[in-house]
Amino acid sequence: MSPTDPATADGAEAPEVEAATKNLVFNAAERLFALNGFQNVSVRDITAEAGVNLASVNYHFGSKDALLFEIFRRRTVELSRDRAKMLHEAADRHGGNPPVREILTALFAPVLRWLSPGHERRVSLQFLIRARSEGTQEMRDVLRTDVSHLRRFSDALIAALPQLPPEEVYWRVHFALGMIHQNRFAELDRLNVLSEGITREDDIDGLLKRMVDFAEAGFLA
Amino acid sequence: MSPTDPATADGAEAPEVEAATKNLVFNAAERLFALNGFQNVSVRDITAEAGVNLASVNYHFGSKDALLFEIFRRRTVELSRDRAKMLHEAADRHGGNPPVREILTALFAPVLRWLSPGHERRVSLQFLIRARSEGTQEMRDVLRTDVSHLRRFSDALIAALPQLPPEEVYWRVHFALGMIHQNRFAELDRLNVLSEGITREDDIDGLLKRMVDFAEAGFLA
DNA sequence: AGCGTCAAGAAACGCGCGTTTGAAGCGGGC
DNA sequence: GCCCGCTTCAAACGCGCGTTTCTTGACGCT
């Protein structure tokens, strides 16, 4: 039988002292999937990149799909935790009812921090963005069904905008999420071509301010 | 040899009096690709759905990838034409310098019109949205490189917002495009779950107004 | 009638894929 | 010293895929 259950590997967030092969596979897979898409990366590609045996994926994770889902699950939890923490801190600072701008910052900032060049979660973010459109049925079911984390943000926004019908708030959350998901490599490339290079995507603080400015104005409209 | 060059098939936009098989393949492929993703649909699926022989794809289009690109190319041209026409009309109405709201309407409206339930281009739109992330290298090269159509919109917005640095305008165009691309089946489903069904995605006019309101406020911020 | 051309059909080819198998290596525990 | 569990390894299996090949049919022309 295979030890797929323990799930002790943790891509680069702890020194690979234990289950080194599992971590090598995890990290190689995440990077290749993020760069080339899920269907364009074979188990052979992954194990070659990781420098391990072909059978390692099935031995340590059960199947290619299970490996994909494991990466997805771990990064999703991690990102949600970052966001929830920021929202919580903003709530603490404002007696439980943070203003729109701070809610949006909590929604955007973790993503943009991960996106920054050199950040160790940069490929994780591209992986997660890819999962929305290319993911397995299981991933997309999770994305569609599990909105509990998102609901904290919509609830906070409804409280912060009492004059706005909730229906309107939901739509605007939808728009704001679209703004985030646009930050794929391909779309940032396209923006670079369109603007002839004057948009600097590595200015993450500037980008955060730009996104919050745009979205805040949209919410207050 | 195969008659891949004529390219006279035109999915449902003319009665299938000529090259009936080619049209059947084109339409079946577009629908299946839009619904299930590019890599999850085989040539056998397409020909079975169309009720034609397995070899038809290669005979009429050369290859599966060429068929994909043909669909992509035709729908891209069609959508760009719709958008350019609306922008041109808006310019005519305002002596060459349309206001922000009308530029954004020209950017959004054709997409939303295609998206409306029952519209014959509804699946075409989902196909095009999928092409951004799942498309072949050839498609993504076109998307990244060919920004000529988009530049008309950014130029118009720069002219309409003379006090705003062009860099800022480009970023906001980027955000606005993200808002559009969020309108995939999966994301609309998710919104429905989040809002517990109070968001009505079939109210296309309402959605257009919502999107333009949000984006206009963002651009004027 | 005979021929040339184009479309449709049936069957197979070859390849790359995810996965499985069974053997070999390598520890620590009795 | 020997066994036992866990991990690694090389090799192969079986399958579905895109594509090709060759045959058959349909139709217009002289």
Short mmCIF file of C-alpha atoms (C1' of nucleotides) in Angstrom, two decimals:
data_model
loop_
_atom_site.label_atom_id
_atom_site.label_comp_id
_atom_site.label_asym_id
_atom_site.label_seq_id
_atom_site.Cartn_x
_atom_site.Cartn_y
_atom_site.Cartn_z
CA MET A 1 0.00 0.00 0.00
CA SER A 2 1.07 3.57 -0.40
CA PRO A 3 1.53 6.14 2.35
CA THR A 4 -0.63 8.78 0.80
CA ASP A 5 -2.46 9.61 4.01
CA PRO A 6 0.22 11.11 6.25
CA ALA A 7 0.52 14.18 4.08
CA THR A 8 3.47 15.45 5.97
CA ALA A 9 5.27 16.91 3.00
CA ASP A 10 5.18 20.66 2.98
CA GLY A 11 6.56 22.27 -0.11
CA ALA A 12 9.56 24.29 0.96
CA GLU A 13 7.97 25.61 4.09
CA ALA A 14 10.16 23.38 6.22
CA PRO A 15 13.62 22.03 5.48
CA GLU A 16 13.27 18.76 3.61
CA VAL A 17 14.58 16.59 6.40
CA GLU A 18 11.72 14.10 6.11
CA ALA A 19 10.19 12.45 3.09
CA ALA A 20 12.59 14.31 0.84
CA THR A 21 11.30 12.65 -2.30
CA LYS A 22 7.72 13.60 -1.57
CA ASN A 23 8.70 17.24 -1.20
CA LEU A 24 10.77 17.17 -4.36
CA VAL A 25 7.78 15.83 -6.27
CA PHE A 26 5.39 18.32 -4.68
CA ASN A 27 7.52 21.32 -5.53
CA ALA A 28 8.44 20.22 -9.03
CA ALA A 29 4.80 19.46 -9.79
CA GLU A 30 3.56 22.79 -8.49
CA ARG A 31 6.06 24.71 -10.54
CA LEU A 32 5.51 22.78 -13.76
CA PHE A 33 1.74 22.89 -13.44
CA ALA A 34 1.81 26.63 -12.75
CA LEU A 35 4.03 27.31 -15.74
CA ASN A 36 2.65 24.93 -18.36
CA GLY A 37 -0.89 24.05 -17.35
CA PHE A 38 -2.24 20.90 -15.81
CA GLN A 39 -2.80 18.83 -18.91
CA ASN A 40 0.48 19.76 -20.53
CA VAL A 41 2.58 18.29 -17.76
CA SER A 42 3.03 14.53 -17.54
CA VAL A 43 4.04 12.43 -14.58
CA ARG A 44 7.25 11.78 -16.46
CA ASP A 45 7.93 15.51 -16.70
CA ILE A 46 7.42 15.92 -12.98
CA THR A 47 9.61 13.06 -11.87
CA ALA A 48 12.33 14.03 -14.34
CA GLU A 49 12.30 17.62 -13.03
CA ALA A 50 12.39 16.40 -9.46
CA GLY A 51 15.12 13.88 -10.23
CA VAL A 52 13.20 10.97 -8.74
CA ASN A 53 11.77 7.71 -9.98
CA LEU A 54 8.71 7.65 -12.21
CA ALA A 55 6.69 5.63 -9.72
CA SER A 56 7.16 8.18 -6.93
CA VAL A 57 4.04 10.13 -7.78
CA ASN A 58 1.78 7.11 -7.44
CA TYR A 59 3.64 5.80 -4.43
CA HIS A 60 3.53 9.00 -2.40
CA PHE A 61 0.31 10.57 -3.61
CA GLY A 62 -1.76 7.74 -5.05
CA SER A 63 -2.31 9.26 -8.46
CA LYS A 64 -1.55 12.30 -10.56
CA ASP A 65 -4.97 13.78 -9.81
CA ALA A 66 -4.50 13.23 -6.09
CA LEU A 67 -1.18 15.06 -6.27
CA LEU A 68 -2.85 17.94 -8.07
CA PHE A 69 -5.58 18.09 -5.47
CA GLU A 70 -3.10 17.94 -2.61
CA ILE A 71 -1.26 20.97 -3.98
CA PHE A 72 -4.54 22.75 -4.56
CA ARG A 73 -5.86 22.00 -1.10
CA ARG A 74 -2.75 23.08 0.74
CA ARG A 75 -2.32 26.36 -1.12
CA THR A 76 -6.01 27.20 -0.92
CA VAL A 77 -6.02 26.77 2.85
CA GLU A 78 -2.86 28.82 3.14
CA LEU A 79 -4.21 31.71 1.09
CA SER A 80 -7.56 31.69 2.87
CA ARG A 81 -5.78 31.80 6.20
CA ASP A 82 -3.72 34.83 5.13
CA ARG A 83 -6.82 36.62 3.96
CA ALA A 84 -8.89 35.77 7.01
CA LYS A 85 -6.11 36.97 9.27
CA MET A 86 -5.93 40.34 7.52
CA LEU A 87 -9.69 40.75 7.64
CA HIS A 88 -9.73 39.85 11.31
CA GLU A 89 -7.03 42.40 12.09
CA ALA A 90 -8.91 45.07 10.20
CA ALA A 91 -12.05 44.23 12.17
CA ASP A 92 -10.13 44.52 15.43
CA ARG A 93 -8.88 47.92 14.43
CA HIS A 94 -12.40 49.20 13.77
CA GLY A 95 -14.53 47.67 16.49
CA GLY A 96 -15.81 44.86 14.31
CA ASN A 97 -16.89 46.94 11.31
CA PRO A 98 -13.97 47.73 9.03
CA PRO A 99 -14.44 50.20 6.17
CA VAL A 100 -14.66 49.09 2.55
CA ARG A 101 -11.07 50.00 1.77
CA GLU A 102 -9.66 47.76 4.46
CA ILE A 103 -11.86 44.84 3.51
CA LEU A 104 -10.71 45.09 -0.07
CA THR A 105 -7.12 45.34 1.05
CA ALA A 106 -7.52 42.11 3.01
CA LEU A 107 -8.98 40.49 -0.10
CA PHE A 108 -6.27 41.67 -2.48
CA ALA A 109 -3.07 42.00 -0.47
CA PRO A 110 -2.26 38.33 0.21
CA VAL A 111 -2.65 37.50 -3.46
CA LEU A 112 -0.44 40.37 -4.53
CA ARG A 113 2.14 39.56 -1.92
CA TRP A 114 2.36 36.03 -3.29
CA LEU A 115 2.58 37.47 -6.78
CA SER A 116 5.62 39.61 -6.08
CA PRO A 117 8.77 38.63 -7.97
CA GLY A 118 11.01 36.42 -5.93
CA HIS A 119 8.27 35.43 -3.52
CA GLU A 120 8.33 31.72 -2.79
CA ARG A 121 4.58 31.50 -3.36
CA ARG A 122 4.62 33.14 -6.76
CA VAL A 123 4.09 29.89 -8.62
CA SER A 124 1.57 28.74 -6.03
CA LEU A 125 -0.60 31.66 -6.96
CA GLN A 126 -0.38 30.90 -10.66
CA PHE A 127 -1.28 27.33 -9.79
CA LEU A 128 -4.38 28.45 -7.92
CA ILE A 129 -5.47 30.78 -10.70
CA ARG A 130 -5.07 27.94 -13.18
CA ALA A 131 -7.12 25.65 -10.95
CA ARG A 132 -10.18 27.88 -11.48
CA SER A 133 -10.41 27.08 -15.16
CA GLU A 134 -8.30 23.98 -15.76
CA GLY A 135 -8.78 22.16 -12.48
CA THR A 136 -10.20 18.71 -12.07
CA GLN A 137 -13.89 18.28 -11.36
CA GLU A 138 -13.05 17.79 -7.69
CA MET A 139 -11.25 21.12 -7.48
CA ARG A 140 -13.96 22.98 -9.25
CA ASP A 141 -16.58 21.45 -6.99
CA VAL A 142 -14.66 22.77 -4.01
CA LEU A 143 -14.30 26.19 -5.58
CA ARG A 144 -17.98 26.37 -6.45
CA THR A 145 -19.36 24.92 -3.24
CA ASP A 146 -17.06 26.17 -0.52
CA VAL A 147 -17.78 29.87 -0.29
CA SER A 148 -17.57 30.06 3.49
CA HIS A 149 -14.31 31.95 3.38
CA LEU A 150 -15.66 34.37 0.79
CA ARG A 151 -18.82 34.95 2.76
CA ARG A 152 -16.86 36.63 5.54
CA PHE A 153 -15.85 39.27 3.01
CA SER A 154 -19.30 39.72 1.51
CA ASP A 155 -20.83 39.97 4.99
CA ALA A 156 -18.29 42.59 6.00
CA LEU A 157 -18.97 44.56 2.83
CA ILE A 158 -22.74 44.37 3.33
CA ALA A 159 -22.25 45.75 6.84
CA ALA A 160 -19.97 48.49 5.59
CA LEU A 161 -22.41 49.49 2.85
CA PRO A 162 -25.83 49.41 4.54
CA GLN A 163 -27.40 51.62 1.89
CA LEU A 164 -26.50 49.18 -0.88
CA PRO A 165 -28.75 46.16 -1.64
CA PRO A 166 -26.93 42.90 -0.84
CA GLU A 167 -27.51 41.75 -4.41
CA GLU A 168 -25.42 44.68 -5.58
CA VAL A 169 -22.67 43.86 -3.11
CA TYR A 170 -22.47 40.27 -4.33
CA TRP A 171 -22.08 41.40 -7.92
CA ARG A 172 -19.34 43.80 -6.95
CA VAL A 173 -17.51 41.10 -5.03
CA HIS A 174 -17.75 39.09 -8.24
CA PHE A 175 -16.18 41.98 -10.17
CA ALA A 176 -13.43 42.43 -7.60
CA LEU A 177 -12.55 38.75 -7.79
CA GLY A 178 -12.34 39.08 -11.54
CA MET A 179 -9.80 41.86 -11.08
CA ILE A 180 -7.60 39.55 -9.03
CA HIS A 181 -7.85 36.57 -11.32
CA GLN A 182 -6.69 38.73 -14.20
CA ASN A 183 -3.20 38.70 -12.74
CA ARG A 184 -2.01 35.65 -14.62
CA PHE A 185 1.36 35.61 -16.35
CA ALA A 186 -0.33 35.65 -19.74
CA GLU A 187 -2.56 38.61 -18.94
CA LEU A 188 0.26 40.60 -17.38
CA ASP A 189 2.29 39.93 -20.52
CA ARG A 190 -0.56 41.22 -22.63
CA LEU A 191 -0.79 44.35 -20.51
CA ASN A 192 2.92 44.87 -21.00
CA VAL A 193 2.51 44.67 -24.76
CA LEU A 194 -0.49 47.00 -24.73
CA SER A 195 1.17 49.63 -22.60
CA GLU A 196 4.50 49.19 -24.40
CA GLY A 197 6.21 48.40 -21.15
CA ILE A 198 5.27 51.41 -19.06
CA THR A 199 3.24 49.31 -16.58
CA ARG A 200 5.60 47.95 -13.96
CA GLU A 201 4.17 44.70 -12.65
CA ASP A 202 6.93 44.30 -10.05
CA ASP A 203 5.71 47.35 -8.14
CA ILE A 204 3.43 45.31 -5.93
CA ASP A 205 2.60 48.06 -3.45
CA GLY A 206 1.67 50.33 -6.31
CA LEU A 207 -0.48 47.62 -7.84
CA LEU A 208 -2.27 47.01 -4.54
CA LYS A 209 -3.06 50.68 -4.22
CA ARG A 210 -4.28 50.80 -7.81
CA MET A 211 -6.55 47.80 -7.34
CA VAL A 212 -7.96 49.02 -4.06
CA ASP A 213 -8.55 52.51 -5.49
CA PHE A 214 -10.38 51.12 -8.48
CA ALA A 215 -12.48 48.63 -6.55
CA GLU A 216 -13.27 50.99 -3.68
CA ALA A 217 -14.61 53.56 -6.13
CA GLY A 218 -16.68 50.83 -7.73
CA PHE A 219 -18.14 49.75 -4.40
CA LEU A 220 -18.94 53.30 -3.32
CA ALA A 221 -20.53 54.19 -6.68
CA MET B 1 -5.14 16.09 -49.64
CA SER B 2 -7.66 17.82 -47.46
CA PRO B 3 -9.65 20.94 -48.28
CA THR B 4 -8.68 22.80 -45.18
CA ASP B 5 -8.07 26.10 -46.94
CA PRO B 6 -11.50 27.11 -48.26
CA ALA B 7 -12.81 27.66 -44.75
CA THR B 8 -16.30 28.20 -45.98
CA ALA B 9 -18.03 26.63 -43.01
CA ASP B 10 -19.67 29.17 -40.83
CA GLY B 11 -21.12 27.79 -37.68
CA ALA B 12 -24.84 28.42 -37.83
CA GLU B 13 -24.53 31.88 -39.30
CA ALA B 14 -25.76 30.65 -42.65
CA PRO B 15 -28.02 27.72 -43.41
CA GLU B 16 -25.92 24.63 -43.85
CA VAL B 17 -26.51 24.24 -47.52
CA GLU B 18 -22.85 23.68 -48.29
CA ALA B 19 -20.27 21.49 -46.59
CA ALA B 20 -22.85 20.30 -44.12
CA THR B 21 -20.41 17.96 -42.41
CA LYS B 22 -17.87 20.70 -41.83
CA ASN B 23 -20.49 22.86 -40.14
CA LEU B 24 -21.70 19.97 -38.02
CA VAL B 25 -18.15 19.37 -36.83
CA PHE B 26 -17.51 23.06 -36.21
CA ASN B 27 -20.62 23.53 -34.11
CA ALA B 28 -20.30 20.32 -32.17
CA ALA B 29 -16.67 21.08 -31.41
CA GLU B 30 -17.37 24.62 -30.28
CA ARG B 31 -20.11 23.50 -27.94
CA LEU B 32 -18.17 20.58 -26.45
CA PHE B 33 -15.00 22.61 -26.02
CA ALA B 34 -16.92 25.44 -24.35
CA LEU B 35 -18.66 23.08 -21.96
CA ASN B 36 -15.92 20.63 -21.09
CA GLY B 37 -12.60 22.30 -21.82
CA PHE B 38 -10.23 21.77 -24.67
CA GLN B 39 -8.24 18.86 -23.35
CA ASN B 40 -11.24 16.96 -22.05
CA VAL B 41 -12.85 16.64 -25.49
CA SER B 42 -11.51 14.09 -27.95
CA VAL B 43 -11.91 13.97 -31.71
CA ARG B 44 -14.06 10.93 -31.11
CA ASP B 45 -16.36 12.93 -28.83
CA ILE B 46 -16.74 15.64 -31.44
CA THR B 47 -17.48 13.37 -34.36
CA ALA B 48 -19.88 11.28 -32.28
CA GLU B 49 -21.74 14.40 -31.18
CA ALA B 50 -21.87 15.69 -34.74
CA GLY B 51 -22.93 12.28 -36.08
CA VAL B 52 -20.15 12.16 -38.64
CA ASN B 53 -17.17 9.96 -39.38
CA LEU B 54 -14.11 10.04 -37.15
CA ALA B 55 -11.83 11.15 -39.97
CA SER B 56 -13.92 14.24 -40.72
CA VAL B 57 -11.97 16.50 -38.40
CA ASN B 58 -8.67 15.77 -40.08
CA TYR B 59 -10.19 15.81 -43.54
CA HIS B 60 -11.93 19.16 -43.23
CA PHE B 61 -9.65 20.99 -40.82
CA GLY B 62 -6.29 19.25 -41.02
CA SER B 63 -5.95 18.50 -37.33
CA LYS B 64 -7.68 18.89 -34.01
CA ASP B 65 -5.54 21.91 -33.17
CA ALA B 66 -6.30 23.53 -36.49
CA LEU B 67 -10.01 23.06 -35.82
CA LEU B 68 -9.61 24.68 -32.43
CA PHE B 69 -7.74 27.59 -33.94
CA GLU B 70 -10.31 28.02 -36.69
CA ILE B 71 -13.10 28.36 -34.12
CA PHE B 72 -10.98 30.71 -32.06
CA ARG B 73 -10.06 32.87 -35.03
CA ARG B 74 -13.58 33.23 -36.35
CA ARG B 75 -15.16 34.08 -33.01
CA THR B 76 -12.39 36.48 -32.07
CA VAL B 77 -12.81 38.41 -35.30
CA GLU B 78 -16.56 38.44 -34.82
CA LEU B 79 -16.39 39.78 -31.27
CA SER B 80 -13.77 42.38 -32.14
CA ARG B 81 -15.93 43.58 -35.01
CA ASP B 82 -18.95 43.98 -32.71
CA ARG B 83 -16.90 45.94 -30.22
CA ALA B 84 -15.22 48.14 -32.78
CA LYS B 85 -18.58 48.95 -34.33
CA MET B 86 -20.01 50.08 -30.98
CA LEU B 87 -16.97 52.16 -30.21
CA HIS B 88 -17.12 53.76 -33.63
CA GLU B 89 -20.79 54.62 -33.20
CA ALA B 90 -20.07 56.15 -29.81
CA ALA B 91 -17.30 58.23 -31.33
CA ASP B 92 -19.66 59.43 -34.07
CA ARG B 93 -22.18 60.51 -31.47
CA HIS B 94 -19.61 62.60 -29.61
CA GLY B 95 -17.50 64.20 -32.30
CA GLY B 96 -14.70 61.67 -32.02
CA ASN B 97 -14.24 61.77 -28.25
CA PRO B 98 -16.75 59.57 -26.48
CA PRO B 99 -17.01 59.73 -22.68
CA VAL B 100 -15.70 56.97 -20.42
CA ARG B 101 -19.11 55.43 -19.87
CA GLU B 102 -19.73 54.89 -23.54
CA ILE B 103 -16.29 53.45 -24.16
CA LEU B 104 -16.81 50.95 -21.38
CA THR B 105 -20.24 50.09 -22.73
CA ALA B 106 -18.71 49.32 -26.11
CA LEU B 107 -16.16 47.10 -24.37
CA PHE B 108 -18.67 45.21 -22.24
CA ALA B 109 -21.93 45.10 -24.16
CA PRO B 110 -21.02 42.72 -27.00
CA VAL B 111 -19.69 40.18 -24.52
CA LEU B 112 -22.78 40.41 -22.35
CA ARG B 113 -25.08 40.21 -25.33
CA TRP B 114 -23.39 36.96 -26.36
CA LEU B 115 -23.67 35.76 -22.80
CA SER B 116 -27.42 36.16 -22.58
CA PRO B 117 -29.39 32.93 -22.17
CA GLY B 118 -30.64 31.62 -25.47
CA HIS B 119 -28.19 33.65 -27.50
CA GLU B 120 -26.63 31.63 -30.28
CA ARG B 121 -23.18 32.90 -29.36
CA ARG B 122 -23.41 31.96 -25.70
CA VAL B 123 -21.14 28.97 -26.06
CA SER B 124 -18.84 30.92 -28.37
CA LEU B 125 -18.17 33.31 -25.55
CA GLN B 126 -17.37 30.52 -23.12
CA PHE B 127 -15.08 29.10 -25.77
CA LEU B 128 -13.21 32.39 -26.07
CA ILE B 129 -12.90 32.79 -22.32
CA ARG B 130 -11.49 29.27 -22.10
CA ALA B 131 -9.03 30.04 -24.86
CA ARG B 132 -7.32 32.63 -22.63
CA SER B 133 -6.13 30.02 -20.17
CA GLU B 134 -6.43 26.66 -21.87
CA GLY B 135 -5.71 27.62 -25.45
CA THR B 136 -2.92 26.26 -27.59
CA GLN B 137 0.36 28.12 -27.79
CA GLU B 138 -0.74 29.58 -31.11
CA MET B 139 -3.91 31.05 -29.61
CA ARG B 140 -2.12 32.51 -26.64
CA ASP B 141 0.48 34.05 -28.91
CA VAL B 142 -2.29 35.78 -30.80
CA LEU B 143 -3.93 36.93 -27.59
CA ARG B 144 -0.70 38.26 -26.20
CA THR B 145 0.65 39.85 -29.36
CA ASP B 146 -2.39 41.20 -31.15
CA VAL B 147 -3.53 44.10 -29.02
CA SER B 148 -4.42 46.36 -31.94
CA HIS B 149 -8.11 46.02 -31.26
CA LEU B 150 -7.66 46.72 -27.57
CA ARG B 151 -5.51 49.75 -28.27
CA ARG B 152 -8.45 51.57 -29.80
CA PHE B 153 -10.13 51.34 -26.42
CA SER B 154 -7.11 52.36 -24.38
CA ASP B 155 -6.48 55.29 -26.73
CA ALA B 156 -10.08 56.43 -26.41
CA LEU B 157 -9.88 56.18 -22.62
CA ILE B 158 -6.61 58.11 -22.49
CA ALA B 159 -8.25 60.83 -24.54
CA ALA B 160 -11.33 60.84 -22.31
CA LEU B 161 -9.20 61.02 -19.15
CA PRO B 162 -6.48 63.57 -19.97
CA GLN B 163 -5.68 64.20 -16.32
CA LEU B 164 -4.88 60.53 -15.71
CA PRO B 165 -1.40 59.16 -16.53
CA PRO B 166 -1.58 56.62 -19.37
CA GLU B 167 0.05 54.04 -17.13
CA GLU B 168 -2.92 54.29 -14.82
CA VAL B 169 -5.35 53.93 -17.72
CA TYR B 170 -3.65 50.76 -18.91
CA TRP B 171 -3.90 49.21 -15.47
CA ARG B 172 -7.57 50.07 -15.27
CA VAL B 173 -8.22 48.57 -18.68
CA HIS B 174 -6.55 45.47 -17.30
CA PHE B 175 -8.92 45.49 -14.33
CA ALA B 176 -11.95 46.02 -16.55
CA LEU B 177 -10.97 43.08 -18.71
CA GLY B 178 -10.68 40.99 -15.58
CA MET B 179 -14.26 41.90 -14.74
CA ILE B 180 -15.42 40.57 -18.10
CA HIS B 181 -13.45 37.37 -17.99
CA GLN B 182 -14.97 36.56 -14.64
CA ASN B 183 -18.25 35.77 -16.40
CA ARG B 184 -17.54 32.09 -16.90
CA PHE B 185 -20.16 29.48 -16.12
CA ALA B 186 -18.13 28.29 -13.13
CA GLU B 187 -17.72 31.76 -11.64
CA LEU B 188 -21.36 32.66 -12.18
CA ASP B 189 -22.29 29.42 -10.43
CA ARG B 190 -20.07 30.36 -7.53
CA LEU B 191 -21.68 33.78 -7.32
CA ASN B 192 -25.07 32.10 -7.24
CA VAL B 193 -24.00 29.94 -4.32
CA LEU B 194 -22.48 32.88 -2.47
CA SER B 195 -25.51 35.10 -2.89
CA GLU B 196 -27.88 32.20 -2.28
CA GLY B 197 -29.56 32.79 -5.59
CA ILE B 198 -30.47 36.46 -5.32
CA THR B 199 -28.16 37.48 -8.16
CA ARG B 200 -29.98 37.05 -11.44
CA GLU B 201 -27.47 36.33 -14.15
CA ASP B 202 -30.09 36.30 -16.88
CA ASP B 203 -30.78 40.00 -16.41
CA ILE B 204 -28.21 41.03 -18.98
CA ASP B 205 -29.20 44.69 -19.17
CA GLY B 206 -28.98 44.95 -15.42
CA LEU B 207 -25.58 43.27 -15.45
CA LEU B 208 -24.30 45.63 -18.13
CA LYS B 209 -25.39 48.62 -16.08
CA ARG B 210 -23.77 47.14 -12.96
CA MET B 211 -20.50 46.50 -14.73
CA VAL B 212 -20.38 49.91 -16.37
CA ASP B 213 -21.26 51.64 -13.08
CA PHE B 214 -18.52 49.81 -11.23
CA ALA B 215 -15.85 50.27 -13.88
CA GLU B 216 -16.75 53.89 -14.61
CA ALA B 217 -16.38 54.78 -10.95
CA GLY B 218 -13.04 53.00 -10.95
CA PHE B 219 -11.81 54.92 -13.97
CA LEU B 220 -12.96 58.27 -12.59
CA ALA B 221 -11.42 57.63 -9.15
"C1'" DA C 1 -20.86 4.34 -70.21
"C1'" DG C 2 -16.62 5.79 -68.39
"C1'" DC C 3 -13.84 8.78 -65.91
"C1'" DG C 4 -12.21 12.17 -62.45
"C1'" DT C 5 -13.07 14.45 -58.27
"C1'" DC C 6 -14.48 15.08 -53.86
"C1'" DA C 7 -16.69 13.33 -49.54
"C1'" DA C 8 -17.58 9.67 -46.25
"C1'" DG C 9 -16.53 5.52 -44.03
"C1'" DA C 10 -14.02 1.43 -41.56
"C1'" DA C 11 -10.06 0.01 -39.72
"C1'" DA C 12 -5.78 0.27 -38.10
"C1'" DC C 13 -1.23 2.51 -36.66
"C1'" DG C 14 1.94 4.38 -33.45
"C1'" DC C 15 2.69 6.98 -29.60
"C1'" DG C 16 2.50 8.90 -25.01
"C1'" DC C 17 0.11 8.57 -21.10
"C1'" DG C 18 -1.04 7.11 -16.02
"C1'" DT C 19 -0.44 3.27 -13.56
"C1'" DT C 20 1.17 -1.33 -11.83
"C1'" DT C 21 4.39 -4.87 -10.81
"C1'" DG C 22 8.01 -7.29 -8.69
"C1'" DA C 23 12.58 -7.03 -7.42
"C1'" DA C 24 16.37 -4.58 -5.05
"C1'" DG C 25 18.19 -1.43 -1.43
"C1'" DC C 26 18.34 0.08 3.26
"C1'" DG C 27 17.35 0.96 7.78
"C1'" DG C 28 16.59 -0.39 12.87
"C1'" DG C 29 14.97 -4.09 16.34
"C1'" DC C 30 15.19 -8.60 18.44
"C1'" DG D 1 22.57 -12.39 11.68
"C1'" DC D 2 18.30 -12.13 10.10
"C1'" DC D 3 14.01 -10.43 9.29
"C1'" DC D 4 10.68 -6.64 8.43
"C1'" DG D 5 8.77 -2.44 7.01
"C1'" DC D 6 9.47 1.36 4.06
"C1'" DT D 7 11.30 3.37 -0.04
"C1'" DT D 8 13.41 3.32 -4.64
"C1'" DC D 9 14.02 1.41 -9.04
"C1'" DA D 10 13.57 -0.53 -13.95
"C1'" DA D 11 10.43 -2.36 -16.77
"C1'" DA D 12 6.29 -3.19 -18.57
"C1'" DC D 13 1.06 -3.04 -19.18
"C1'" DG D 14 -3.07 -1.41 -21.15
"C1'" DC D 15 -5.57 2.18 -22.89
"C1'" DG D 16 -7.14 6.25 -25.31
"C1'" DC D 17 -5.60 9.45 -28.20
"C1'" DG D 18 -4.74 12.02 -32.89
"C1'" DT D 19 -3.86 10.70 -37.18
"C1'" DT D 20 -3.39 7.96 -41.54
"C1'" DT D 21 -4.60 4.71 -44.98
"C1'" DC D 22 -7.32 2.51 -48.16
"C1'" DT D 23 -11.86 1.54 -49.75
"C1'" DT D 24 -16.43 2.81 -51.06
"C1'" DG D 25 -19.88 5.88 -52.57
"C1'" DA D 26 -21.99 10.07 -55.01
"C1'" DC D 27 -22.18 13.21 -58.67
"C1'" DG D 28 -21.13 15.89 -62.93
"C1'" DC D 29 -19.08 16.03 -67.27
"C1'" DT D 30 -17.98 14.59 -72.18
#
